[in-house]
Coordinates of N, CA and C in Angstrom, one line a residue:
R12 N 3.2 -154.5 -1.5 CA 4.5 -154.7 -1.6 C 5.2 -154.5 -1.5
S13 N 7.1 -155.7 -0.8 CA 7.9 -155.5 -0.7 C 8.1 -154.3 -0.3
F14 N 9.2 -154.1 0.9 CA 10.2 -152.9 1.2 C 10.4 -152.6 0.0
S15 N 12.0 -153.1 -0.5 CA 13.1 -153.3 -1.0 C 11.9 -152.6 -2.5
V16 N 11.2 -153.1 -3.3 CA 10.0 -152.1 -4.8 C 9.6 -151.0 -3.5
K17 N 9.3 -151.0 -2.9 CA 9.2 -149.7 -3.0 C 10.4 -148.6 -2.2
V18 N 11.3 -149.2 -1.8 CA 12.7 -148.3 -2.5 C 12.6 -147.9 -3.5
L19 N 12.7 -148.7 -4.1 CA 12.8 -148.4 -5.6 C 12.2 -148.0 -7.1
S20 N 10.6 -147.7 -6.0 CA 9.7 -147.4 -6.8 C 10.3 -145.8 -6.0
A21 N 10.1 -144.8 -4.5 CA 10.8 -143.7 -4.5 C 11.8 -143.5 -5.3
L22 N 12.9 -144.0 -5.5 CA 14.0 -143.9 -5.6 C 14.0 -143.5 -7.0
F23 N 13.0 -144.3 -7.7 CA 12.7 -144.2 -10.0 C 12.3 -142.3 -9.6
H24 N 11.5 -142.5 -8.8 CA 10.3 -141.0 -8.9 C 12.1 -140.2 -8.4
F25 N 12.7 -140.0 -6.9 CA 13.1 -139.2 -6.9 C 14.7 -138.6 -8.0
E26 N 15.1 -139.9 -8.6 CA 15.3 -139.5 -9.7 C 14.9 -138.8 -11.2
L27 N 13.5 -139.5 -11.0 CA 13.0 -138.8 -12.4 C 13.1 -136.9 -12.3
G28 N 12.7 -136.9 -10.9 CA 12.3 -135.6 -10.8 C 13.3 -134.6 -10.9
L29 N 14.8 -135.3 -10.2 CA 16.4 -134.7 -10.3 C 16.6 -134.8 -11.8
C30 N 15.8 -135.5 -13.3 CA 16.4 -135.3 -14.2 C 15.8 -134.4 -14.7
A31 N 14.3 -134.1 -14.6 CA 13.6 -132.9 -14.8 C 14.6 -131.6 -14.4
I32 N 14.4 -131.0 -13.0 CA 14.8 -130.3 -12.6 C 15.9 -129.7 -13.4
S33 N 16.9 -130.2 -13.7 CA 18.6 -130.9 -14.1 C 17.8 -130.0 -15.5
A34 N 17.0 -130.5 -16.8 CA 16.5 -130.6 -17.9 C 16.0 -128.7 -17.7
I35 N 15.6 -128.9 -17.5 CA 14.4 -127.4 -17.3 C 15.7 -126.2 -17.1
Q36 N 16.9 -126.3 -16.6 CA 17.7 -125.5 -16.2 C 19.3 -124.6 -17.4
K37 N 19.3 -123.5 -17.3 CA 20.1 -123.1 -17.8 C 21.4 -123.9 -18.6
P38 N 21.6 -124.1 -19.6 CA 23.2 -125.3 -19.9 C 23.7 -123.6 -19.1
K39 N 25.8 -124.7 -18.0 CA 26.4 -124.0 -17.1 C 26.8 -122.8 -18.9
G40 N 27.4 -121.4 -19.5 CA 28.3 -121.2 -20.0 C 27.3 -121.1 -21.2
Y41 N 26.2 -121.3 -21.9 CA 25.2 -121.1 -23.1 C 24.6 -119.1 -22.9
S42 N 25.3 -119.1 -23.6 CA 24.5 -117.1 -24.2 C 23.7 -117.4 -25.0
P43 N 22.3 -116.9 -25.2 CA 21.2 -116.8 -26.1 C 22.1 -115.8 -27.0
Q44 N 22.1 -116.6 -28.4 CA 22.1 -115.2 -29.7 C 21.6 -116.0 -30.8
N45 N 20.5 -116.5 -30.6 CA 19.1 -116.5 -31.8 C 18.2 -115.7 -31.3
Q46 N 17.0 -115.5 -32.1 CA 15.7 -115.6 -32.0 C 14.8 -116.3 -32.0
D47 N 15.6 -117.7 -31.8 CA 14.4 -118.9 -31.6 C 13.6 -119.0 -30.0
V48 N 12.0 -119.8 -30.1 CA 11.4 -118.7 -28.1 C 12.6 -119.8 -27.0
I49 N 13.7 -120.6 -27.0 CA 14.2 -121.8 -25.9 C 15.1 -120.3 -25.5
D50 N 15.5 -119.7 -26.9 CA 16.6 -118.6 -26.8 C 16.1 -117.1 -25.9
K51 N 14.9 -116.8 -26.1 CA 13.8 -115.8 -25.5 C 13.7 -116.1 -24.2
Y52 N 12.9 -116.8 -24.2 CA 13.1 -117.3 -22.4 C 14.4 -117.0 -21.2
W53 N 15.6 -117.4 -22.3 CA 16.7 -117.8 -21.0 C 16.7 -116.0 -21.4
R54 N 16.6 -115.4 -22.4 CA 16.9 -113.9 -22.2 C 16.0 -113.5 -21.1
A55 N 14.8 -113.2 -21.2 CA 14.3 -113.2 -20.4 C 14.1 -113.7 -18.9
L56 N 14.8 -114.5 -18.6 CA 14.9 -115.9 -17.5 C 15.8 -114.3 -16.8
D57 N 17.2 -114.5 -17.9 CA 18.6 -113.5 -17.3 C 18.7 -112.0 -16.6
Y58 N 17.2 -111.4 -17.5 CA 16.4 -109.9 -17.1 C 15.5 -110.1 -16.2
R59 N 15.6 -110.5 -15.5 CA 14.3 -111.3 -14.8 C 13.0 -110.5 -15.2
R60 N 12.4 -111.1 -16.2 CA 10.7 -110.7 -16.6 C 9.9 -111.5 -15.8
P61 N 8.7 -110.8 -15.0 CA 8.4 -111.4 -14.3 C 7.8 -112.4 -15.5
K62 N 7.0 -112.7 -16.5 CA 6.8 -113.9 -17.1 C 7.4 -115.1 -17.1
A63 N 8.9 -114.7 -17.2 CA 9.3 -116.1 -18.2 C 9.9 -116.2 -16.3
V64 N 10.0 -115.6 -15.1 CA 10.4 -115.8 -13.7 C 9.2 -116.4 -13.5
A65 N 8.0 -116.3 -13.3 CA 6.4 -117.3 -13.4 C 6.3 -118.7 -14.2
L66 N 7.0 -118.8 -14.9 CA 6.8 -119.4 -15.7 C 7.9 -120.8 -15.4
Y67 N 9.5 -119.9 -14.9 CA 10.3 -121.3 -15.0 C 9.4 -121.4 -12.5
L68 N 9.4 -120.7 -12.0 CA 8.7 -121.2 -10.4 C 7.9 -121.9 -10.9
A69 N 6.5 -121.3 -11.7 CA 5.6 -123.0 -11.9 C 6.3 -124.2 -12.9
M70 N 7.0 -124.2 -13.1 CA 7.5 -125.5 -14.0 C 8.3 -126.2 -12.6
N71 N 8.8 -125.8 -11.9 CA 9.7 -126.3 -10.5 C 8.8 -126.4 -9.8
A72 N 7.6 -125.6 -8.9 CA 6.7 -126.2 -8.7 C 6.1 -128.0 -8.6
I73 N 6.1 -127.9 -10.4 CA 5.4 -128.9 -11.3 C 5.9 -129.9 -10.6
I74 N 7.3 -130.1 -11.3 CA 8.2 -131.3 -11.2 C 8.5 -131.3 -9.7
L75 N 8.3 -130.6 -8.4 CA 8.6 -131.1 -7.2 C 7.8 -131.7 -6.4
M76 N 6.3 -130.6 -6.6 CA 4.8 -131.9 -6.7 C 5.0 -133.0 -6.8
S77 N 5.6 -133.2 -7.9 CA 5.4 -134.4 -8.4 C 5.5 -135.8 -8.0
T78 N 7.6 -135.7 -7.6 CA 8.4 -136.0 -7.3 C 7.6 -136.2 -6.2
V79 N 7.0 -135.6 -5.4 CA 6.9 -136.0 -4.4 C 5.8 -136.1 -4.3
G80 N 4.7 -135.9 -4.3 CA 3.6 -137.1 -4.9 C 3.6 -138.4 -5.0
G81 N 4.8 -138.7 -5.4 CA 5.1 -139.8 -6.6 C 5.7 -140.9 -5.3
T82 N 7.1 -140.2 -5.0 CA 7.6 -139.9 -4.0 C 7.0 -141.2 -2.9
L83 N 6.0 -140.2 -2.4 CA 4.5 -140.3 -1.5 C 4.3 -141.4 -1.3
R84 N 3.8 -141.5 -2.7 CA 2.4 -142.8 -3.7 C 3.6 -144.7 -3.4
A85 N 4.3 -144.2 -3.7 CA 5.7 -145.1 -3.3 C 6.0 -146.1 -2.8
W86 N 6.0 -144.8 -1.2 CA 6.3 -145.8 0.4 C 4.4 -146.0 0.9
G87 N 3.0 -145.7 0.0 CA 2.0 -145.7 0.2 C 1.6 -145.0 1.2
L88 N 2.1 -144.2 1.2 CA 1.2 -143.1 2.2 C 0.4 -142.6 0.7
S89 N -0.9 -141.4 1.4 CA -1.9 -140.4 0.3 C -1.5 -139.2 1.0
P90 N -0.9 -139.1 -0.8 CA -0.6 -137.6 -0.7 C -0.8 -136.3 0.0
K91 N -3.1 -136.8 0.0 CA -3.4 -135.6 0.3 C -3.9 -136.0 1.9
S92 N -3.6 -136.6 2.7 CA -3.6 -136.7 3.6 C -2.2 -135.7 4.3
I93 N -1.1 -135.8 3.6 CA 0.3 -135.3 3.7 C -0.5 -134.0 3.6
L94 N -0.7 -133.8 3.2 CA -1.1 -131.6 2.8 C -2.1 -131.5 4.0
A95 N -3.1 -132.2 3.8 CA -3.5 -131.8 5.4 C -3.4 -131.8 6.1
L96 N -2.1 -132.3 6.9 CA -1.5 -132.2 8.3 C -0.8 -131.0 7.5
G97 N 0.2 -130.7 6.5 CA 0.7 -129.7 6.4 C -0.1 -128.2 6.1
G98 N -1.0 -128.6 6.4 CA -2.1 -127.5 6.1 C -2.8 -126.8 7.3
V99 N -2.7 -128.2 7.9 CA -3.4 -127.4 9.6 C -2.0 -126.8 10.1
G100 N -1.1 -127.3 9.7 CA 0.2 -127.0 10.8 C 0.1 -125.6 10.0
G101 N 0.7 -125.4 9.1 CA 0.6 -124.1 8.1 C 0.0 -122.7 8.8
L102 N -1.4 -123.2 9.1 CA -2.6 -122.4 9.4 C -1.6 -122.1 11.5
A103 N -1.8 -123.0 11.7 CA -1.0 -123.0 13.5 C -0.3 -122.0 13.5
F104 N 1.1 -122.2 12.3 CA 2.4 -121.6 12.3 C 1.7 -120.3 12.1
G105 N 1.0 -119.9 10.8 CA 0.2 -118.3 10.4 C -0.2 -117.4 11.8
L106 N -0.2 -118.4 12.2 CA -1.0 -117.6 13.3 C -0.5 -116.9 14.8
A107 N 0.1 -118.6 14.7 CA 1.5 -117.9 15.8 C 2.4 -117.0 15.4
S108 N 3.0 -117.0 13.8 CA 3.5 -115.4 14.0 C 3.4 -114.7 13.1
Q109 N 1.7 -114.4 13.3 CA 1.0 -113.7 12.6 C 2.1 -111.8 13.5
N110 N 2.2 -111.7 14.4 CA 3.2 -110.5 15.0 C 4.5 -110.2 14.5
L111 N 5.6 -111.1 14.5 CA 6.3 -111.6 13.7 C 6.6 -111.1 12.6
V112 N 5.1 -111.5 11.9 CA 5.3 -111.3 10.3 C 4.9 -109.8 10.4
G113 N 4.0 -109.5 11.0 CA 3.5 -108.4 10.8 C 4.2 -107.2 10.9
N114 N 4.9 -107.0 12.3 CA 5.9 -106.1 12.3 C 7.3 -106.0 11.4
F115 N 7.5 -107.2 10.6 CA 8.1 -107.1 9.2 C 7.4 -106.9 8.4
M116 N 6.3 -106.6 7.8 CA 6.0 -106.0 6.5 C 6.0 -104.6 6.7
S117 N 6.0 -104.0 8.4 CA 5.3 -103.0 8.7 C 6.7 -102.6 9.3
G118 N 8.1 -103.0 9.3 CA 9.0 -101.9 8.7 C 9.7 -102.3 7.3
I119 N 9.4 -103.5 6.3 CA 9.9 -102.6 6.0 C 8.8 -101.6 4.3
L120 N 8.0 -100.9 5.3 CA 6.4 -100.0 4.9 C 7.5 -98.8 4.9
L121 N 8.0 -99.0 6.7 CA 8.1 -97.9 6.7 C 9.8 -97.5 6.0
I122 N 11.4 -98.7 5.7 CA 12.2 -98.3 5.6 C 11.7 -97.8 3.4
V123 N 11.0 -98.1 3.1 CA 10.5 -97.8 1.5 C 9.8 -96.4 1.7
N124 N 9.4 -95.9 2.7 CA 8.1 -94.7 2.2 C 9.3 -93.6 3.4
R125 N 10.2 -94.0 4.1 CA 11.3 -92.9 4.5 C 10.6 -92.4 5.4
Q126 N 9.2 -91.8 6.1 CA 8.5 -91.3 6.9 C 10.2 -90.0 7.5
F127 N 10.6 -90.8 8.5 CA 11.1 -90.7 8.9 C 12.4 -91.5 8.7
S128 N 14.1 -90.5 9.8 CA 14.8 -91.9 9.6 C 15.8 -91.9 10.5
V129 N 16.9 -92.4 10.5 CA 17.4 -92.3 12.0 C 18.9 -91.1 11.7
G130 N 18.2 -90.6 13.1 CA 18.5 -89.1 13.3 C 17.5 -88.2 13.4
D131 N 16.2 -88.6 13.2 CA 15.4 -87.5 13.0 C 14.1 -88.0 14.3
T132 N 13.8 -86.6 14.9 CA 13.2 -86.6 16.2 C 12.0 -86.4 16.1
I133 N 10.9 -87.7 16.1 CA 9.9 -88.4 16.5 C 8.7 -88.1 17.1
E134 N 7.4 -88.4 17.6 CA 6.9 -88.6 18.1 C 5.9 -89.1 18.2
T135 N 5.5 -90.5 18.7 CA 4.6 -91.4 18.7 C 4.8 -92.7 19.4
N136 N 3.4 -92.9 19.5 CA 2.9 -93.9 21.1 C 2.9 -93.2 22.4
G137 N 3.2 -92.0 22.4 CA 3.6 -91.3 23.7 C 5.1 -90.9 24.2
V138 N 6.0 -91.6 22.7 CA 6.8 -91.3 23.4 C 8.1 -90.4 22.4
T139 N 8.4 -89.5 22.7 CA 9.6 -88.9 21.9 C 10.7 -88.5 22.5
G140 N 10.9 -88.4 21.1 CA 12.4 -88.7 21.2 C 13.7 -88.9 19.8
V141 N 14.8 -89.2 19.2 CA 15.5 -89.5 18.5 C 15.6 -91.2 17.8
V142 N 15.1 -91.0 16.9 CA 15.9 -92.3 16.7 C 17.0 -92.7 15.9
R143 N 17.4 -93.6 16.8 CA 18.2 -93.9 17.0 C 19.3 -95.3 15.7
S144 N 17.7 -96.2 15.4 CA 18.2 -97.0 14.4 C 16.4 -97.6 14.1
M145 N 16.3 -98.5 12.9 CA 15.4 -98.7 11.9 C 16.3 -100.6 11.7
G146 N 15.2 -101.1 12.1 CA 15.3 -102.9 12.3 C 13.9 -103.3 11.4
W147 N 14.9 -104.4 11.5 CA 12.9 -105.2 10.5 C 12.2 -105.1 11.5
T148 N 12.2 -105.1 12.4 CA 11.2 -105.5 13.6 C 10.6 -104.3 14.4
F149 N 11.3 -103.6 15.0 CA 10.8 -102.6 16.1 C 12.2 -101.3 15.5
I150 N 11.8 -100.0 15.5 CA 12.2 -99.3 16.2 C 13.4 -99.0 17.7
E151 N 14.5 -98.2 17.9 CA 15.5 -97.6 18.2 C 15.0 -96.2 18.9
I152 N 14.3 -95.6 19.7 CA 14.0 -94.0 19.9 C 14.4 -94.0 21.7
E153 N 15.6 -93.6 21.4 CA 16.3 -92.6 22.7 C 15.2 -91.2 23.0
S154 N 14.3 -91.1 24.0 CA 14.3 -90.8 25.3 C 14.3 -89.5 26.1
G155 N 14.9 -88.9 26.0 CA 16.2 -88.6 27.8 C 17.1 -89.0 28.2
E156 N 17.3 -91.0 28.9 CA 18.1 -91.3 29.2 C 17.5 -92.4 28.8
N157 N 16.8 -92.4 28.8 CA 15.8 -93.9 27.8 C 15.8 -94.2 27.3
L158 N 16.1 -95.8 26.2 CA 16.1 -96.4 25.2 C 14.9 -97.0 24.8
V159 N 14.2 -96.5 24.0 CA 12.8 -97.0 23.6 C 12.7 -98.3 22.8
M160 N 12.5 -99.6 22.5 CA 12.5 -100.4 21.9 C 10.8 -100.3 21.5
L161 N 9.9 -99.9 19.8 CA 8.6 -100.1 19.7 C 8.7 -100.9 18.8
P162 N 7.6 -101.7 19.0 CA 7.2 -102.4 17.5 C 7.0 -102.2 16.1
N163 N 7.2 -102.6 15.5 CA 6.9 -101.3 13.5 C 5.5 -101.6 13.5
M164 N 4.9 -102.2 13.7 CA 3.4 -102.0 13.8 C 2.4 -101.2 14.9
M165 N 3.2 -101.0 15.9 CA 2.9 -99.8 16.2 C 3.1 -98.3 16.1
V166 N 4.2 -98.0 14.7 CA 4.3 -97.2 14.6 C 3.2 -97.0 13.4
V167 N 3.7 -98.1 12.7 CA 3.0 -97.7 11.1 C 1.4 -97.7 11.9
N168 N 0.7 -98.3 13.3 CA -0.6 -97.9 13.4 C -1.2 -97.1 13.5
E169 N 0.2 -96.5 14.2 CA 0.1 -94.5 15.3 C 0.2 -93.5 14.5
M170 N -0.5 -92.3 14.9 CA 0.2 -91.1 14.0 C 1.4 -91.3 15.4
V171 N 2.3 -90.3 13.2 CA 3.7 -90.1 14.0 C 4.3 -88.8 13.6
T172 N 4.4 -87.6 14.5 CA 5.1 -86.6 14.1 C 6.5 -86.3 14.1
Q173 N 7.1 -85.4 12.8 CA 7.7 -85.5 13.3 C 8.1 -83.7 13.4
I174 N 9.3 -83.5 14.3 CA 9.9 -83.2 15.0 C 10.8 -82.1 14.5
G175 N 12.0 -82.9 14.8 CA 13.0 -82.2 13.6 C 13.4 -83.4 13.3
H176 N 14.4 -83.0 12.0 CA 14.8 -83.5 10.3 C 16.5 -83.7 11.1
Y177 N 17.4 -85.3 10.7 CA 18.6 -84.6 10.9 C 19.6 -83.6 10.2
S178 N 20.1 -82.9 10.4 CA 20.9 -82.6 9.6 C 22.2 -83.3 9.6
A179 N 22.7 -83.0 7.8 CA 23.7 -83.5 7.8 C 24.7 -82.4 8.1
D180 N 24.8 -81.6 7.8 CA 25.6 -80.6 8.4 C 26.4 -81.3 9.8
N181 N 25.9 -81.0 10.8 CA 26.5 -81.0 12.1 C 25.5 -82.3 12.5
G182 N 24.9 -82.6 12.2 CA 24.4 -84.0 13.0 C 23.4 -83.7 14.2
N183 N 22.7 -82.4 14.8 CA 21.7 -81.4 14.9 C 21.1 -81.9 15.0
A184 N 19.0 -82.4 15.4 CA 17.9 -81.9 14.8 C 17.9 -80.7 15.4
S185 N 17.9 -80.1 15.6 CA 17.3 -78.3 16.2 C 17.7 -77.6 15.5
A186 N 19.3 -78.0 15.3 CA 19.7 -77.4 13.9 C 19.2 -76.9 12.3
A187 N 18.4 -78.5 12.3 CA 17.8 -78.5 11.1 C 16.4 -77.7 11.5
L188 N 16.0 -77.6 12.6 CA 14.3 -76.4 13.0 C 14.7 -75.2 12.6
K189 N 16.1 -75.3 13.2 CA 16.2 -73.3 13.2 C 16.1 -73.3 11.4
E190 N 17.2 -74.0 10.6 CA 17.4 -73.6 8.9 C 16.5 -73.9 8.5
S191 N 15.6 -74.4 8.4 CA 14.1 -74.3 7.8 C 12.8 -73.5 8.2

């Protein structure tokens, strides 16, 4: 096929995808007032109900994959080969970022579980000190004159002993130990 036909075909698939995406979006200023199916769907989506959100994401994903697949075929490319290359690239990226993702997930676990917080005195990985900050990927512990930064994965995978708990009254961890 000629270049202009490929361009027009690709633009057609792209515009068709944009039209489909805009067709499944909630109209601006629309507020569901009835009990019909579409109003129940928009209401559930507004309240972030899991089934409605999953359906919304699935419809968007199907439209996106169809649009990308049609556009690639219009240029004479095989979507299967592009997906295979993307899969290999994704695997390489996943293996390369394994520690970063592990530290991030461990950070979420530490923050959600609240086993200890900033100001607490803890002992972990051979380090004893006061927790100065808790980030998404590492924890800062002040140990004497040193500031030790431990990756969250190391803290989650090792035993943590909480020695003192921060007292909101005077900010002194040892005073909180004496009170309890």
